[in-house]
PDB file of C-alpha atoms and ligand atoms in Angstrom:
ATOM      1  CA  MET A  10     148.131 157.154 100.038  1.00 98.00           C
ATOM      2  CA  ILE A  11     149.668 154.053 101.615  1.00 99.00           C
ATOM      3  CA  LYS A  12     152.814 155.320 103.294  1.00 99.00           C
ATOM      4  CA  PRO A  13     156.319 153.798 103.128  1.00 99.00           C
ATOM      5  CA  ASP A  14     156.058 151.928 106.410  1.00 98.00           C
ATOM      6  CA  ALA A  15     152.998 149.948 105.246  1.00 99.00           C
ATOM      7  CA  VAL A  16     154.401 149.355 101.725  1.00 99.00           C
ATOM      8  CA  ARG A  17     157.627 148.132 103.306  1.00 98.00           C
ATOM      9  CA  ALA A  18     155.739 145.807 105.650  1.00 98.00           C
ATOM     10  CA  GLY A  19     153.893 144.238 102.670  1.00 98.00           C
ATOM     11  CA  ASP A  20     150.547 145.512 103.963  1.00 99.00           C
ATOM     12  CA  SER A  21     149.427 147.357 100.714  1.00 98.00           C
ATOM     13  CA  GLY A  22     147.283 144.445  99.489  1.00 98.00           C
ATOM     14  CA  LEU A  23     145.412 144.058 102.774  1.00 98.00           C
ATOM     15  CA  ILE A  24     144.914 147.775 103.007  1.00 99.00           C
ATOM     16  CA  LEU A  25     143.553 148.058  99.492  1.00 99.00           C
ATOM     17  CA  ASP A  26     141.312 145.004 100.245  1.00 98.00           C
ATOM     18  CA  GLN A  27     139.875 146.777 103.332  1.00 98.00           C
ATOM     19  CA  ILE A  28     139.311 149.962 101.375  1.00 99.00           C
ATOM     20  CA  ILE A  29     137.534 148.254  98.579  1.00 98.00           C
ATOM     21  CA  ARG A  30     135.408 146.050 100.915  1.00 98.00           C
ATOM     22  CA  SER A  31     134.403 149.246 102.720  1.00 98.00           C
ATOM     23  CA  GLY A  32     132.689 150.510  99.455  1.00 98.00           C
ATOM     24  CA  PHE A  33     135.353 152.725  97.878  1.00 98.00           C
ATOM     25  CA  GLU A  34     135.895 152.504  94.145  1.00 98.00           C
ATOM     26  CA  ILE A  35     139.500 152.810  92.908  1.00 98.00           C
ATOM     27  CA  LYS A  36     139.682 155.523  90.175  1.00 98.00           C
ATOM     28  CA  ALA A  37     143.409 155.642  89.968  1.00 98.00           C
ATOM     29  CA  LEU A  38     146.334 153.739  91.440  1.00 98.00           C
ATOM     30  CA  LYS A  39     150.105 153.641  91.352  1.00 98.00           C
ATOM     31  CA  LEU A  40     153.373 152.951  93.264  1.00 98.00           C
ATOM     32  CA  VAL A  41     155.740 155.961  93.320  1.00 98.00           C
ATOM     33  CA  GLN A  42     158.864 157.086  95.080  1.00 98.00           C
ATOM     34  CA  LEU A  43     158.581 160.659  96.313  1.00 98.00           C
ATOM     35  CA  SER A  44     161.550 162.936  96.082  1.00 98.00           C
ATOM     36  CA  GLN A  45     162.451 165.317  98.957  1.00 98.00           C
ATOM     37  CA  LYS A  46     161.014 168.244  96.980  1.00 98.00           C
ATOM     38  CA  GLU A  47     157.727 166.437  96.273  1.00 98.00           C
ATOM     39  CA  ALA A  48     157.336 165.311  99.871  1.00 98.00           C
ATOM     40  CA  GLU A  49     158.040 168.867 101.144  1.00 98.00           C
ATOM     41  CA  ALA A  50     155.503 170.264  98.700  1.00 98.00           C
ATOM     42  CA  PHE A  51     152.825 167.640  99.620  1.00 98.00           C
ATOM     43  CA  TYR A  52     153.129 168.386 103.308  1.00 98.00           C
ATOM     44  CA  ALA A  53     153.957 172.163 102.962  1.00 97.00           C
ATOM     45  CA  VAL A  54     151.038 172.957 105.250  1.00 96.00           C
ATOM     46  CA  HIS A  55     153.087 171.436 108.141  1.00 98.00           C
ATOM     47  CA  CYS A  56     156.345 173.276 107.256  1.00 98.00           C
ATOM     48  CA  GLU A  57     156.369 175.146 110.485  1.00 98.00           C
ATOM     49  CA  ARG A  58     155.719 172.031 112.664  1.00 98.00           C
ATOM     50  CA  PRO A  59     158.695 170.538 114.647  1.00 98.00           C
ATOM     51  CA  PHE A  60     158.063 167.168 113.006  1.00 98.00           C
ATOM     52  CA  TYR A  61     158.121 168.415 109.337  1.00 98.00           C
ATOM     53  CA  GLY A  62     161.792 167.300 108.625  1.00 98.00           C
ATOM     54  CA  SER A  63     161.214 163.888 110.134  1.00 98.00           C
ATOM     55  CA  LEU A  64     157.994 163.569 108.200  1.00 98.00           C
ATOM     56  CA  VAL A  65     159.546 164.387 104.874  1.00 98.00           C
ATOM     57  CA  GLU A  66     162.416 161.981 105.617  1.00 98.00           C
ATOM     58  CA  PHE A  67     159.865 159.212 106.380  1.00 98.00           C
ATOM     59  CA  MET A  68     157.777 159.924 103.415  1.00 98.00           C
ATOM     60  CA  THR A  69     160.845 159.629 101.140  1.00 99.00           C
ATOM     61  CA  SER A  70     162.179 156.499 102.896  1.00 98.00           C
ATOM     62  CA  GLY A  71     160.522 154.171 100.308  1.00 98.00           C
ATOM     63  CA  PRO A  72     157.750 153.971  97.746  1.00 98.00           C
ATOM     64  CA  VAL A  73     154.144 154.927  98.470  1.00 99.00           C
ATOM     65  CA  VAL A  74     150.964 153.713  96.841  1.00 99.00           C
ATOM     66  CA  ALA A  75     148.878 156.688  95.623  1.00 98.00           C
ATOM     67  CA  ALA A  76     145.191 156.105  94.920  1.00 98.00           C
ATOM     68  CA  ILE A  77     142.154 158.153  94.032  1.00 98.00           C
ATOM     69  CA  LEU A  78     139.071 156.687  95.828  1.00 98.00           C
ATOM     70  CA  GLU A  79     135.425 157.478  95.110  1.00 98.00           C
ATOM     71  CA  LYS A  80     132.450 157.015  97.477  1.00 98.00           C
ATOM     72  CA  GLU A  81     129.481 159.111  98.584  1.00 98.00           C
ATOM     73  CA  ASN A  82     130.866 161.514 101.194  1.00 98.00           C
ATOM     74  CA  ALA A  83     134.286 159.965 100.573  1.00 98.00           C
ATOM     75  CA  VAL A  84     136.496 162.313 102.682  1.00 98.00           C
ATOM     76  CA  GLU A  85     134.543 161.714 105.926  1.00 98.00           C
ATOM     77  CA  ALA A  86     134.018 158.025 105.164  1.00 98.00           C
ATOM     78  CA  TYR A  87     137.640 157.364 104.447  1.00 98.00           C
ATOM     79  CA  ARG A  88     138.845 159.268 107.507  1.00 98.00           C
ATOM     80  CA  THR A  89     136.529 157.114 109.654  1.00 98.00           C
ATOM     81  CA  LEU A  90     137.938 154.075 107.995  1.00 98.00           C
ATOM     82  CA  ILE A  91     141.519 154.954 108.620  1.00 98.00           C
ATOM     83  CA  GLY A  92     141.039 156.125 112.251  1.00 98.00           C
ATOM     84  CA  SER A  93     142.864 158.801 114.281  1.00 98.00           C
ATOM     85  CA  THR A  94     146.275 160.189 113.251  1.00 98.00           C
ATOM     86  CA  ASN A  95     147.837 158.532 116.353  1.00 98.00           C
ATOM     87  CA  PRO A  96     147.180 154.762 116.127  1.00 98.00           C
ATOM     88  CA  GLU A  97     146.983 154.609 119.950  1.00 98.00           C
ATOM     89  CA  ASN A  98     143.852 156.627 119.710  1.00 98.00           C
ATOM     90  CA  ALA A  99     142.413 154.857 116.620  1.00 98.00           C
ATOM     91  CA  ALA A 100     139.251 152.862 116.918  1.00 98.00           C
ATOM     92  CA  GLU A 101     139.468 149.067 116.758  1.00 98.00           C
ATOM     93  CA  GLY A 102     139.341 147.686 113.103  1.00 98.00           C
ATOM     94  CA  THR A 103     140.419 150.930 111.495  1.00 98.00           C
ATOM     95  CA  ILE A 104     143.335 150.790 109.151  1.00 99.00           C
ATOM     96  CA  ARG A 105     145.670 152.797 111.415  1.00 98.00           C
ATOM     97  CA  LYS A 106     144.758 150.569 114.389  1.00 98.00           C
ATOM     98  CA  ARG A 107     145.604 147.444 112.274  1.00 98.00           C
ATOM     99  CA  PHE A 108     148.699 148.634 110.409  1.00 98.00           C
ATOM    100  CA  ALA A 109     150.243 151.751 111.928  1.00 98.00           C
ATOM    101  CA  SER A 110     153.134 151.760 114.436  1.00 98.00           C
ATOM    102  CA  SER A 111     153.341 155.437 115.548  1.00 98.00           C
ATOM    103  CA  ILE A 112     151.790 158.890 115.093  1.00 98.00           C
ATOM    104  CA  GLN A 113     154.276 159.543 112.297  1.00 98.00           C
ATOM    105  CA  ASN A 114     154.531 156.047 110.764  1.00 98.00           C
ATOM    106  CA  ASN A 115     150.769 155.641 110.590  1.00 98.00           C
ATOM    107  CA  ALA A 116     150.377 153.584 107.424  1.00 99.00           C
ATOM    108  CA  VAL A 117     148.000 155.813 105.379  1.00 99.00           C
ATOM    109  CA  HIS A 118     147.201 159.357 104.340  1.00 98.00           C
ATOM    110  CA  GLY A 119     143.726 160.709 103.694  1.00 98.00           C
ATOM    111  CA  SER A 120     142.628 164.052 102.210  1.00 98.00           C
ATOM    112  CA  ASP A 121     140.945 166.343 104.792  1.00 97.00           C
ATOM    113  CA  SER A 122     138.523 168.130 102.456  1.00 98.00           C
ATOM    114  CA  ASP A 123     137.018 167.786  98.984  1.00 98.00           C
ATOM    115  CA  GLU A 124     139.170 170.766  97.920  1.00 98.00           C
ATOM    116  CA  ASN A 125     142.457 169.266  99.153  1.00 97.00           C
ATOM    117  CA  ALA A 126     141.434 165.885  97.614  1.00 98.00           C
ATOM    118  CA  GLU A 127     141.221 167.474  94.153  1.00 97.00           C
ATOM    119  CA  ILE A 128     144.696 169.193  94.659  1.00 97.00           C
ATOM    120  CA  GLU A 129     146.223 165.868  95.913  1.00 98.00           C
ATOM    121  CA  CYS A 130     144.633 163.874  93.007  1.00 98.00           C
ATOM    122  CA  SER A 131     146.293 166.298  90.608  1.00 98.00           C
ATOM    123  CA  PHE A 132     149.573 166.061  92.502  1.00 98.00           C
ATOM    124  CA  PHE A 133     149.852 162.392  91.731  1.00 98.00           C
ATOM    125  CA  PHE A 134     147.870 161.705  88.553  1.00 98.00           C
ATOM    126  CA  ASN A 135     147.425 163.170  85.143  1.00 98.00           C
ATOM    127  CA  HIS A 136     144.091 162.805  83.241  1.00 95.00           C
ATOM    128  CA  PHE A 137     145.287 159.705  81.282  1.00 97.00           C
ATOM    129  CA  GLU A 138     145.861 157.933  84.660  1.00 98.00           C
ATOM    130  CA  ARG A 139     142.361 158.502  86.041  1.00 96.00           C
ATOM    131  CA  VAL A 140     139.172 156.781  85.020  1.00 96.00           C
TER     132      VAL A 140
HETATM  133  P1  GDP B 225     146.360 163.237 109.274  1.00 83.96           P
HETATM  134  O1  GDP B 225     145.433 164.146 108.447  1.00 83.96           O
HETATM  135  O2  GDP B 225     145.588 162.315 110.216  1.00 83.96           O
HETATM  136  O3  GDP B 225     147.301 162.495 108.446  1.00 83.96           O
HETATM  137  O4  GDP B 225     147.225 164.129 110.293  1.00 83.96           O
HETATM  138  P2  GDP B 225     147.928 165.555 110.134  1.00 83.96           P
HETATM  139  O5  GDP B 225     147.459 166.269 108.878  1.00 83.96           O
HETATM  140  O6  GDP B 225     147.669 166.286 111.357  1.00 83.96           O
HETATM  141  O7  GDP B 225     149.482 165.172 109.970  1.00 83.96           O
HETATM  142  C1  GDP B 225     150.001 164.734 108.789  1.00 83.96           C
HETATM  143  C2  GDP B 225     150.984 163.633 109.088  1.00 83.96           C
HETATM  144  O8  GDP B 225     152.062 164.116 109.853  1.00 83.96           O
HETATM  145  C3  GDP B 225     150.435 162.517 109.921  1.00 83.96           C
HETATM  146  O9  GDP B 225     149.713 161.612 109.247  1.00 83.96           O
HETATM  147  C4  GDP B 225     151.675 161.903 110.490  1.00 83.96           C
HETATM  148  O10 GDP B 225     152.372 161.006 109.517  1.00 83.96           O
HETATM  149  C5  GDP B 225     152.570 163.128 110.708  1.00 83.96           C
HETATM  150  N1  GDP B 225     152.347 163.621 112.050  1.00 83.96           N
HETATM  151  C6  GDP B 225     151.247 164.285 112.645  1.00 83.96           C
HETATM  152  N2  GDP B 225     151.465 164.648 113.906  1.00 83.96           N
HETATM  153  C7  GDP B 225     152.846 164.313 114.222  1.00 83.96           C
HETATM  154  C8  GDP B 225     153.580 164.379 115.399  1.00 83.96           C
HETATM  155  O11 GDP B 225     153.229 164.905 116.442  1.00 83.96           O
HETATM  156  N3  GDP B 225     154.824 163.837 115.353  1.00 83.96           N
HETATM  157  C9  GDP B 225     155.333 163.294 114.174  1.00 83.96           C
HETATM  158  N4  GDP B 225     156.644 162.798 114.145  1.00 83.96           N
HETATM  159  N5  GDP B 225     154.607 163.156 112.996  1.00 83.96           N
HETATM  160  C10 GDP B 225     153.338 163.707 113.013  1.00 83.96           C
END
């Protein structure tokens, strides 16, 4: 997912370009506005964290670009490509280093396991929207 900060900044194209050039194939793609309920559900795992309310507010502050990406060992490869959660700690050249402004407004989301990737793919896309 490209988060509202990066969509607002006009960085969606450059981010998708970096993802594609890094060898990922786009299997689904769309621009969507998350409702409060949808953002709360998407980040339910963080509901006890002090930043949950702020995160939900941020994630509903504008549209996001949702995508399904395919590559060998995709979860690990994509997390390497995006860099650390906090852009201050992200490696040079990573998407978060290039485009993120804070630990919360960090430009992109990535699934943390194959199992969660499948859940998150189904959250955003029905089977007509996936190739
Ligand atoms: P990720 O897997 O790298 O996205 O990181 P996490 O799963 O730990 O956190 C989910 C998202 O919550 C992050 O991408 C940030 O947008 C946000 N987040 C994480 N830690 C913090 C924090 O300490 N403060 C705030 N405000 N947001 C955070």
